[in-house]
Amino acid sequence: MSDPIALITNIRSDYEASYLSALASAMPAEKVILFRQMSEEQRAHVQIAIVANPDPADVAALPRLVWVQSLWAGVEQLVTRLPAGGPPIVRMLDPEMSRTMAEAVLAWTYYLQRDMPAYVRQQRQGLWHQHAYRKPSSLTVGILGLGSLGKAAAARLGDAGFKVAGWSRSAKRLPGIQTFSNGDGLVALLRVSDIVVCLVPLTSETRGLLHTGLLGIMKPGASLINFARGPIVVTDDLLAALDSGHLSHAVLDVFDEEPLAPDSRLWQHPHVSVLPHISAPTDFETTAAVIAADIGAYRANGALPCSVDLALGY
Ligand code: NAP
């Protein structure tokens, strides 16, 4: 029997249905079947599993699995929850997601550059007060993470006239961007940035990365945008930096716990914008097209797409 492709998700049922239909349309020659609807015989032949927040036991129930394809760009849960020594994990690398994230970074950078948080507060108080205009070229935006999303955001910000700095694990040269790496590089970037955008993956090295010590190094009055993962920023330390006035605003799309708990202080904080993890939603059609191209190459010549480095965690 030919091997079917298993779709294993633990997500909203309408999202699951949309993925299934997009994958079926993108790969008419393949059989994509929900794991829970597969027979034992079908499970015994599966080589490729496409997953979003899967139960690790379901993945382990596929004895001939060659490759686990994530529907998401962030794979920290797969890296930590799937058993060691399993098949390679491939994360979602979709140019449309990079474009959407770059758009979100630019939109919220403009929000901060044009002092929108202050005008929102002033409107509530009926206060008519004009703040001095700041040109994009007078502000440095520092991006933590220069991967598929960070690089796209850096280019978009540069096109819009902002000064852009970026930090990554390995040293990089990128046109028009001041680049930094390692711990000293992070300190240097935080010292010069008016707005810091977090786009590093959540790994054992980046968990708790932005704590009191590093938030304290940021420029007085600087702002933070976290579009990566909640636990990269220590929430209590961020709140203390905002309460003290050292930082002026935080735009948060990701949290330690999602959905954000109703009693979280972040909801009502006057210097925090809370977003429900919407900065770069997955596009069902483009995601399916990326996966279909990779599966086509695998069927043609056995080539596996580039996979996650489990030692690094991303
Ligand atoms: P990526 O291509 O893997 O790039 C990760 C970047 O972070 C790379 O530049 C990497 O450095 C750098 N990095 C990793 N660990 C580091 C460390 N310890 N110190 C310094 N730099 C480090 O990832 P991506 O596709 O850009 O995605 C980034 C993250 O965005 C994802 O992991 C996910 O959590 C998040 N995300 C959020 C949303 C949302 O809607 N909120 C949507 C999609 C993704 P090197 O270049 O040297 O490897």
Coordinates of C-alpha atoms in Angstrom, one line a residue, residues 76-274:
E76 CA 10.1 24.6 21.0
Q77 CA 7.3 22.3 22.0
L78 CA 8.2 19.6 19.4
V79 CA 11.9 19.8 20.4
T80 CA 11.2 19.4 24.1
R81 CA 8.2 17.0 24.0
L82 CA 8.9 14.5 21.2
P83 CA 11.2 11.7 22.3
A84 CA 14.9 12.1 21.6
G85 CA 16.3 10.0 18.7
G86 CA 13.1 10.4 16.7
P87 CA 12.8 11.4 13.0
P88 CA 14.0 14.9 11.9
I89 CA 11.7 17.9 12.7
V90 CA 11.1 20.4 9.9
R91 CA 9.8 23.8 10.8
M92 CA 7.5 25.9 8.7
L93 CA 9.5 28.3 6.5
D94 CA 7.0 30.3 4.5
P95 CA 7.9 33.5 2.7
E96 CA 4.3 34.7 3.2
M97 CA 4.7 34.3 6.9
S98 CA 8.0 36.4 6.8
R99 CA 6.1 39.0 4.8
T100 CA 3.2 39.1 7.3
M101 CA 5.6 39.3 10.3
A102 CA 7.6 42.1 8.7
E103 CA 4.3 44.0 8.1
A104 CA 3.4 43.5 11.8
V105 CA 6.8 44.7 13.0
L106 CA 6.6 47.8 10.7
A107 CA 3.0 48.5 11.8
W108 CA 3.8 48.4 15.6
T109 CA 7.0 50.2 15.1
Y110 CA 5.1 53.0 13.5
Y111 CA 2.6 52.8 16.4
L112 CA 5.4 53.5 18.8
Q113 CA 7.3 56.0 16.6
R114 CA 4.1 58.1 16.2
D115 CA 3.5 58.1 20.0
M116 CA 0.1 56.3 19.7
P117 CA 0.3 54.8 23.2
A118 CA 0.5 58.3 24.6
Y119 CA -2.4 59.6 22.4
V120 CA -4.6 56.6 23.5
R121 CA -4.0 57.5 27.1
Q122 CA -4.5 61.2 26.5
Q123 CA -7.9 60.6 24.7
R124 CA -9.1 58.7 27.7
Q125 CA -8.2 61.8 29.8
G126 CA -9.6 64.3 27.3
L127 CA -6.1 65.8 27.1
W128 CA -5.0 67.8 24.0
H129 CA -1.2 67.7 24.0
Q130 CA 1.1 67.4 21.0
H131 CA 4.3 65.4 21.2
A132 CA 7.3 66.3 19.0
Y133 CA 7.4 64.3 15.8
R134 CA 10.3 61.9 15.5
K135 CA 11.5 60.9 12.0
P136 CA 12.1 57.2 11.4
S137 CA 15.7 58.1 10.6
S138 CA 16.1 59.4 14.2
L139 CA 15.2 56.0 15.7
T140 CA 17.2 52.8 15.9
V141 CA 15.1 49.5 15.9
G142 CA 17.1 46.6 17.3
I143 CA 16.0 43.2 16.2
L144 CA 16.8 40.1 18.3
G145 CA 17.0 37.2 15.8
L146 CA 18.0 37.6 12.2
G147 CA 16.4 34.4 10.9
S148 CA 13.7 34.1 8.3
L149 CA 11.4 36.6 10.2
G150 CA 14.0 38.9 11.7
K151 CA 15.7 39.5 8.3
A152 CA 12.4 40.2 6.5
A153 CA 11.5 42.7 9.3
A154 CA 14.9 44.4 9.2
A155 CA 14.6 44.9 5.4
R156 CA 11.1 46.3 5.8
L157 CA 12.1 48.7 8.6
G158 CA 15.2 49.8 6.6
D159 CA 13.0 50.6 3.5
A160 CA 10.8 52.7 5.8
G161 CA 13.8 54.8 6.8
F162 CA 14.5 53.4 10.3
K163 CA 18.1 52.8 11.5
V164 CA 18.2 49.0 12.0
A165 CA 20.4 46.9 14.2
G166 CA 20.2 43.1 14.5
W167 CA 21.5 40.4 16.8
S168 CA 22.0 36.7 16.1
R169 CA 23.9 33.7 17.4
S170 CA 26.3 33.5 14.5
A171 CA 27.9 36.7 13.2
K172 CA 26.3 38.1 10.0
R173 CA 26.8 40.8 7.4
L174 CA 23.6 42.2 6.1
P175 CA 23.4 45.3 3.8
G176 CA 22.3 48.5 5.7
I177 CA 22.0 46.7 9.1
Q178 CA 24.3 47.1 12.0
T179 CA 24.8 43.5 13.1
F180 CA 25.8 42.0 16.5
S181 CA 26.4 38.6 17.9
N182 CA 27.2 37.0 21.3
G183 CA 26.6 38.4 24.8
D184 CA 28.6 41.6 24.3
G185 CA 26.8 42.2 21.0
L186 CA 23.4 41.9 22.8
V187 CA 24.4 44.6 25.3
A188 CA 25.7 46.9 22.5
L189 CA 22.4 46.5 20.6
L190 CA 20.3 47.1 23.7
R191 CA 22.2 50.3 24.5
V192 CA 21.6 51.9 21.0
S193 CA 18.0 50.8 20.3
D194 CA 15.0 53.0 20.8
I195 CA 12.7 50.0 20.0
V196 CA 13.7 46.4 20.6
V197 CA 11.9 43.7 18.6
C198 CA 12.2 40.1 19.8
L199 CA 12.2 37.5 17.1
V200 CA 14.5 34.8 18.5
P201 CA 13.2 31.2 19.0
L202 CA 12.5 30.0 22.5
T203 CA 15.4 27.7 23.4
S204 CA 17.2 26.8 26.6
E205 CA 19.5 29.8 25.8
T206 CA 16.8 32.4 25.2
R207 CA 14.4 31.5 28.0
G208 CA 14.4 34.4 30.4
L209 CA 16.8 36.3 28.1
L210 CA 15.3 39.7 28.8
H211 CA 15.5 40.1 32.6
T212 CA 16.0 43.0 34.9
G213 CA 19.7 43.3 34.1
L214 CA 19.3 43.5 30.4
L215 CA 16.1 45.5 30.4
G216 CA 18.0 48.0 32.6
I217 CA 20.6 48.4 29.9
M218 CA 18.0 49.5 27.4
K219 CA 17.8 53.2 26.6
P220 CA 15.7 55.2 29.1
G221 CA 12.2 55.6 27.4
A222 CA 12.8 52.7 24.9
S223 CA 10.1 50.3 24.0
L224 CA 9.9 46.5 23.5
I225 CA 7.9 44.5 20.9
N226 CA 7.8 40.7 21.6
F227 CA 6.5 38.8 18.6
A228 CA 8.5 35.6 19.4
R229 CA 7.6 33.6 22.5
G230 CA 6.4 34.8 26.0
P231 CA 9.0 33.1 28.2
I232 CA 11.9 34.9 26.4
V233 CA 11.0 38.0 28.5
V234 CA 10.7 37.8 32.3
T235 CA 7.2 39.3 32.7
D236 CA 7.6 40.6 36.3
D237 CA 10.9 42.2 35.3
L238 CA 9.3 43.9 32.3
L239 CA 6.4 45.2 34.5
A240 CA 8.9 46.6 37.0
A241 CA 10.8 48.4 34.1
L242 CA 7.5 49.8 32.8
D243 CA 6.3 50.8 36.3
S244 CA 9.5 52.6 37.0
G245 CA 9.2 54.5 33.8
H246 CA 12.6 53.2 32.5
L247 CA 10.8 51.6 29.5
S248 CA 7.9 53.5 27.9
H249 CA 5.9 50.8 26.3
A250 CA 5.7 47.1 25.5
V251 CA 3.7 45.5 22.6
L252 CA 3.2 41.8 23.5
D253 CA 1.8 39.2 21.1
V254 CA 3.0 36.2 23.1
F255 CA 2.8 35.2 26.7
D256 CA 4.0 32.6 29.2
E257 CA 0.5 31.2 29.2
E258 CA -1.9 31.6 26.3
P259 CA -4.6 32.7 26.3
L260 CA -3.4 35.4 28.8
A261 CA -4.9 34.8 32.2
P262 CA -7.9 37.1 32.9
D263 CA -6.2 38.4 36.1
S264 CA -2.9 39.2 34.4
R265 CA -1.7 42.8 35.2
L266 CA -0.7 43.1 31.6
W267 CA -4.3 43.5 30.4
Q268 CA -4.9 46.8 32.2
H269 CA -1.4 48.2 32.2
P270 CA -1.4 51.7 30.6
H271 CA 2.0 51.0 29.0
V272 CA 1.3 47.6 27.5
S273 CA -0.5 46.6 24.3
V274 CA -1.8 43.1 24.5

